[in-house]
Amino acid sequence: MTVHMCGVLHRVIAGAAFALSTTLLSGCGTVQPSSDVTQDVRLEEVWKSLEKKGYTRNADLSSKIRPAVIIQTTSRGADNRPVPETTPIVFLGGADCFPDAKTDESAVPDIAAGGTNSKVLVLEAQLIKNVLPSLKVDASMVDTFSLVLTDMKTVLIPRAELMNMADTCNKILDQTLKRGDQLAWFKIVNEVVAAEGITLDVTWTAKGGANIAYQKKLAEIVAGPTATFAPSLISERRASLKTDKRIVLGYKTRTVEEIKN
């Protein structure tokens, strides 16, 4: 499967993974698929599909939203009136409130029309910055690159695992309610759709292919100080780097009222 990006031919990984693609050419804000691409799915379509299944979109793709975490969706403004949060605040950690809770994992649900998960997901450059905020590529070193989500799955925590909240968390919630917050402003994340890893594929320029120091610097940003790019068998200028960084696309919640002691 190929995707033409602003005049640059870019081959992305197909199959069970989702490819999040951008290009380094200035002014490129859209990705136009070639005529042979019939299953191109944009992130907005995926989010809408998840929302139809009861998920809330995780707009910044952060892994901070995870099962058993208690999030705050509304806060008190300066005049004590409720103000919805643009993105939820992690109020209490799952390991603190439900230290013994077990999660279940399963195959990711169909998240777009067609009944298959073998689709290419096109992500705008700004959202790639959300996934890897420190990623600042040098156009003189890198010709094109793609970020690929791997090992997509649903991770959930059964309701029974949430029935015994730690006393410490109960006390913190009680104190918050006494200050004027409302219990309905707090939710427990009980299910997420996530990718358990990412792969960064790059095509080096002639300069980048010879600059090992730059390659190591880029690898460290993505996956840590010991990470290295693996050369591709297709071309000496192509390479990939895999890491187990979690990305969360959407989540479901339960009310705190259901489980608070």
CSV table of C-alpha atoms in Angstrom, one decimal:
chain,number,residue,atom,x,y,z
A,1,MET,CA,0.0,0.0,0.0
A,2,THR,CA,1.4,3.4,-0.9
A,3,VAL,CA,0.5,7.0,0.0
A,4,HIS,CA,1.6,10.0,-2.0
A,5,MET,CA,2.4,12.9,0.4
A,6,CYS,CA,2.8,16.3,-1.2
A,7,GLY,CA,4.6,14.8,-4.2
A,8,VAL,CA,6.7,12.5,-2.1
A,9,LEU,CA,6.0,8.7,-2.6
A,10,HIS,CA,5.9,7.2,0.8
A,11,ARG,CA,5.3,3.5,1.5
A,12,VAL,CA,3.8,2.8,4.9
A,13,ILE,CA,3.3,-0.4,6.9
A,14,ALA,CA,0.0,-2.1,6.2
A,15,GLY,CA,-1.6,-5.0,8.1
A,16,ALA,CA,-2.7,-4.9,11.7
A,17,ALA,CA,-0.8,-1.7,12.5
A,18,PHE,CA,-1.9,1.8,12.0
A,19,ALA,CA,0.4,4.2,10.2
A,20,LEU,CA,0.6,7.8,11.3
A,21,SER,CA,2.3,9.7,8.5
A,22,THR,CA,3.6,13.1,7.8
A,23,THR,CA,6.3,14.6,5.6
A,24,LEU,CA,9.1,17.1,6.2
A,25,LEU,CA,8.4,19.2,3.2
A,26,SER,CA,7.2,22.7,4.3
A,27,GLY,CA,3.6,23.6,3.6
A,28,CYS,CA,2.4,20.0,3.5
A,29,GLY,CA,-0.7,19.8,5.6
A,30,THR,CA,-2.7,17.1,3.8
A,31,VAL,CA,-2.0,13.6,2.7
A,32,GLN,CA,-3.5,12.5,-0.6
A,33,PRO,CA,-3.7,8.7,-1.1
A,34,SER,CA,-2.9,7.2,-4.4
A,35,SER,CA,-5.7,5.5,-6.4
A,36,ASP,CA,-4.9,2.0,-5.1
A,37,VAL,CA,-5.5,3.0,-1.5
A,38,THR,CA,-9.1,2.0,-0.7
A,39,GLN,CA,-9.0,1.7,3.1
A,40,ASP,CA,-7.4,5.0,4.1
A,41,VAL,CA,-8.9,6.1,7.5
A,42,ARG,CA,-8.3,9.5,9.0
A,43,LEU,CA,-8.1,9.9,12.8
A,44,GLU,CA,-11.3,11.9,12.9
A,45,GLU,CA,-13.2,8.9,11.4
A,46,VAL,CA,-11.7,6.6,13.9
A,47,TRP,CA,-12.7,8.8,16.8
A,48,LYS,CA,-16.2,9.1,15.5
A,49,SER,CA,-16.4,5.3,15.2
A,50,LEU,CA,-15.2,4.9,18.7
A,51,GLU,CA,-17.7,7.5,20.0
A,52,LYS,CA,-20.5,5.5,18.4
A,53,LYS,CA,-19.3,2.5,20.5
A,54,GLY,CA,-19.5,4.6,23.7
A,55,TYR,CA,-15.9,5.7,23.9
A,56,THR,CA,-14.7,9.2,24.6
A,57,ARG,CA,-11.9,10.4,22.3
A,58,ASN,CA,-8.5,11.0,23.9
A,59,ALA,CA,-7.6,14.1,21.9
A,60,ASP,CA,-4.0,14.3,23.0
A,61,LEU,CA,-3.4,10.5,22.6
A,62,SER,CA,-1.8,10.5,26.1
A,63,SER,CA,-1.1,7.3,28.0
A,64,LYS,CA,-2.0,9.0,31.3
A,65,ILE,CA,-5.6,7.9,30.7
A,66,ARG,CA,-5.6,4.2,31.8
A,67,PRO,CA,-7.9,1.8,33.5
A,68,ALA,CA,-8.6,2.5,37.2
A,69,VAL,CA,-7.4,6.1,37.0
A,70,ILE,CA,-9.9,8.7,38.4
A,71,ILE,CA,-10.2,11.7,36.2
A,72,GLN,CA,-11.8,15.1,36.8
A,73,THR,CA,-13.9,16.4,33.9
A,74,THR,CA,-15.2,19.6,35.5
A,75,SER,CA,-13.6,22.1,37.9
A,76,ARG,CA,-14.8,25.2,39.9
A,77,GLY,CA,-14.1,28.5,38.2
A,78,ALA,CA,-13.2,31.8,39.9
A,79,ASP,CA,-16.9,32.4,40.7
A,80,ASN,CA,-17.3,28.8,41.9
A,81,ARG,CA,-19.3,27.9,38.8
A,82,PRO,CA,-18.6,24.6,37.1
A,83,VAL,CA,-16.2,24.8,34.2
A,84,PRO,CA,-15.7,21.8,31.9
A,85,GLU,CA,-12.1,20.8,31.4
A,86,THR,CA,-10.9,20.8,27.8
A,87,THR,CA,-9.0,17.6,28.5
A,88,PRO,CA,-9.6,15.5,31.7
A,89,ILE,CA,-7.3,15.9,34.6
A,90,VAL,CA,-5.9,12.8,36.3
A,91,PHE,CA,-7.1,13.3,39.8
A,92,LEU,CA,-6.0,10.0,41.4
A,93,GLY,CA,-3.8,7.2,40.1
A,94,GLY,CA,-5.2,3.7,39.6
A,95,ALA,CA,-2.4,2.0,41.4
A,96,ASP,CA,-3.1,4.2,44.5
A,97,CYS,CA,-6.9,3.7,44.6
A,98,PHE,CA,-7.1,0.1,43.3
A,99,PRO,CA,-3.7,-1.5,43.9
A,100,ASP,CA,-4.9,-5.1,43.5
A,101,ALA,CA,-7.2,-4.6,40.5
A,102,LYS,CA,-6.7,-6.9,37.5
A,103,THR,CA,-7.3,-5.9,33.9
A,104,ASP,CA,-8.5,-7.9,30.9
A,105,GLU,CA,-7.2,-7.5,27.3
A,106,SER,CA,-8.9,-8.3,24.0
A,107,ALA,CA,-8.6,-7.6,20.3
A,108,VAL,CA,-9.4,-4.0,19.4
A,109,PRO,CA,-13.0,-3.6,18.1
A,110,ASP,CA,-13.7,-2.7,14.5
A,111,ILE,CA,-13.1,1.1,14.6
A,112,ALA,CA,-14.1,2.0,11.0
A,113,ALA,CA,-16.4,0.8,8.3
A,114,GLY,CA,-15.3,-2.3,6.5
A,115,GLY,CA,-15.0,-4.8,9.4
A,116,THR,CA,-11.2,-4.9,9.4
A,117,ASN,CA,-8.5,-3.2,11.4
A,118,SER,CA,-6.0,-3.3,8.5
A,119,LYS,CA,-6.3,0.3,7.6
A,120,VAL,CA,-3.9,3.3,7.3
A,121,LEU,CA,-4.5,6.0,9.8
A,122,VAL,CA,-3.3,9.4,8.7
A,123,LEU,CA,-2.3,11.7,11.6
A,124,GLU,CA,-1.6,15.4,11.3
A,125,ALA,CA,1.8,16.6,12.2
A,126,GLN,CA,0.5,18.4,15.3
A,127,LEU,CA,-0.8,15.1,16.7
A,128,ILE,CA,2.5,13.4,16.1
A,129,LYS,CA,3.9,16.1,18.3
A,130,ASN,CA,1.4,15.0,21.0
A,131,VAL,CA,2.8,11.5,20.8
A,132,LEU,CA,6.4,12.6,20.7
A,133,PRO,CA,6.6,16.2,21.8
A,134,SER,CA,10.4,16.2,21.7
A,135,LEU,CA,10.5,15.0,18.1
A,136,LYS,CA,12.1,17.7,16.1
A,137,VAL,CA,13.3,16.3,12.8
A,138,ASP,CA,16.0,17.9,10.7
A,139,ALA,CA,14.8,18.1,7.0
A,140,SER,CA,18.4,17.9,5.9
A,141,MET,CA,18.8,14.5,7.6
A,142,VAL,CA,15.4,12.9,7.1
A,143,ASP,CA,13.5,12.7,3.8
A,144,THR,CA,10.2,11.2,5.1
A,145,PHE,CA,9.0,9.4,8.2
A,146,SER,CA,6.0,7.7,9.5
A,147,LEU,CA,4.8,6.8,13.0
A,148,VAL,CA,3.1,3.4,13.2
A,149,LEU,CA,0.9,2.2,16.1
A,150,THR,CA,1.4,-1.5,16.8
A,151,ASP,CA,-0.4,-4.1,18.9
A,152,MET,CA,-3.8,-2.5,19.1
A,153,LYS,CA,-6.0,-3.8,21.9
A,154,THR,CA,-8.8,-3.1,24.3
A,155,VAL,CA,-7.8,-3.0,27.9
A,156,LEU,CA,-10.6,-3.0,30.5
A,157,ILE,CA,-11.0,-3.4,34.2
A,158,PRO,CA,-14.1,-5.4,35.3
A,159,ARG,CA,-16.6,-3.6,37.6
A,160,ALA,CA,-16.0,-6.1,40.4
A,161,GLU,CA,-12.3,-5.0,40.5
A,162,LEU,CA,-13.4,-1.5,41.3
A,163,MET,CA,-15.6,-2.2,44.3
A,164,ASN,CA,-12.9,-1.7,46.9
A,165,MET,CA,-11.4,1.7,46.6
A,166,ALA,CA,-8.5,2.4,49.0
A,167,ASP,CA,-9.4,4.4,52.1
A,168,THR,CA,-6.9,7.1,51.2
A,169,CYS,CA,-8.6,7.8,47.9
A,170,ASN,CA,-12.0,7.9,49.6
A,171,LYS,CA,-10.7,10.4,52.1
A,172,ILE,CA,-9.2,12.6,49.4
A,173,LEU,CA,-12.5,12.6,47.5
A,174,ASP,CA,-14.4,13.4,50.7
A,175,GLN,CA,-12.1,16.4,51.3
A,176,THR,CA,-12.6,17.6,47.8
A,177,LEU,CA,-16.4,17.4,48.0
A,178,LYS,CA,-16.3,19.4,51.3
A,179,ARG,CA,-14.5,22.2,49.4
A,180,GLY,CA,-17.4,22.5,46.9
A,181,ASP,CA,-16.6,20.1,44.1
A,182,GLN,CA,-19.3,17.7,43.0
A,183,LEU,CA,-19.0,13.9,42.8
A,184,ALA,CA,-20.4,13.9,39.3
A,185,TRP,CA,-17.3,15.8,38.1
A,186,PHE,CA,-15.2,12.7,38.8
A,187,LYS,CA,-15.1,9.5,36.6
A,188,ILE,CA,-13.2,6.2,36.8
A,189,VAL,CA,-11.6,5.0,33.6
A,190,ASN,CA,-12.6,1.4,33.1
A,191,GLU,CA,-11.7,0.7,29.5
A,192,VAL,CA,-9.4,2.1,26.9
A,193,VAL,CA,-8.5,1.4,23.2
A,194,ALA,CA,-4.7,1.5,23.1
A,195,ALA,CA,-1.7,0.7,21.0
A,196,GLU,CA,1.0,-1.0,23.1
A,197,GLY,CA,3.9,0.2,20.9
A,198,ILE,CA,5.0,2.5,18.1
A,199,THR,CA,7.4,2.1,15.3
A,200,LEU,CA,9.2,5.1,13.7
A,201,ASP,CA,10.1,4.4,10.1
A,202,VAL,CA,12.4,6.9,8.4
A,203,THR,CA,14.0,7.4,5.0
A,204,TRP,CA,17.3,9.2,5.4
A,205,THR,CA,18.7,11.8,3.1
A,206,ALA,CA,22.2,11.1,1.9
A,207,LYS,CA,23.5,13.4,4.7
A,208,GLY,CA,21.3,11.7,7.3
A,209,GLY,CA,22.2,8.2,6.2
A,210,ALA,CA,25.9,9.0,6.9
A,211,ASN,CA,25.3,10.9,10.2
A,212,ILE,CA,25.3,8.2,12.9
A,213,ALA,CA,25.4,10.8,15.7
A,214,TYR,CA,22.1,12.3,14.5
A,215,GLN,CA,20.5,8.9,14.2
A,216,LYS,CA,21.4,8.1,17.8
A,217,LYS,CA,20.0,11.4,18.9
A,218,LEU,CA,16.7,10.8,17.2
A,219,ALA,CA,16.5,7.2,18.5
A,220,GLU,CA,17.1,8.5,22.1
A,221,ILE,CA,14.2,11.0,21.8
A,222,VAL,CA,11.8,8.2,20.7
A,223,ALA,CA,12.9,5.2,22.8
A,224,GLY,CA,15.7,6.1,25.3
A,225,PRO,CA,19.5,6.3,25.4
A,226,THR,CA,20.1,2.7,24.4
A,227,ALA,CA,17.8,2.7,21.3
A,228,THR,CA,19.1,2.3,17.8
A,229,PHE,CA,17.6,2.3,14.4
A,230,ALA,CA,17.5,-1.1,12.6
A,231,PRO,CA,18.4,-0.8,8.9
A,232,SER,CA,15.9,-1.9,6.3
A,233,LEU,CA,16.5,-4.7,3.9
A,234,ILE,CA,14.7,-2.7,1.2
A,235,SER,CA,17.1,0.2,1.1
A,236,GLU,CA,20.2,1.3,3.0
A,237,ARG,CA,18.6,4.7,3.5
A,238,ARG,CA,15.5,3.3,5.2
A,239,ALA,CA,15.4,2.3,8.9
A,240,SER,CA,13.0,1.7,11.7
A,241,LEU,CA,12.9,2.0,15.5
A,242,LYS,CA,10.4,0.1,17.7
A,243,THR,CA,9.4,1.0,21.3
A,244,ASP,CA,6.7,-0.1,23.7
A,245,LYS,CA,5.3,3.4,24.3
A,246,ARG,CA,1.5,3.2,24.9
A,247,ILE,CA,-0.8,5.4,22.9
A,248,VAL,CA,-4.5,5.7,24.0
A,249,LEU,CA,-7.1,6.6,21.3
A,250,GLY,CA,-10.3,6.5,23.4
A,251,TYR,CA,-11.7,5.5,26.8
A,252,LYS,CA,-14.9,4.6,28.7
A,253,THR,CA,-15.7,5.6,32.3
A,254,ARG,CA,-17.9,4.7,35.2
A,255,THR,CA,-19.2,7.2,37.7
A,256,VAL,CA,-17.5,7.4,41.1
A,257,GLU,CA,-21.0,7.1,42.7
A,258,GLU,CA,-21.1,3.5,41.6
A,259,ILE,CA,-18.1,2.4,43.6
A,260,LYS,CA,-17.4,4.9,46.3
A,261,ASN,CA,-17.4,3.3,49.8
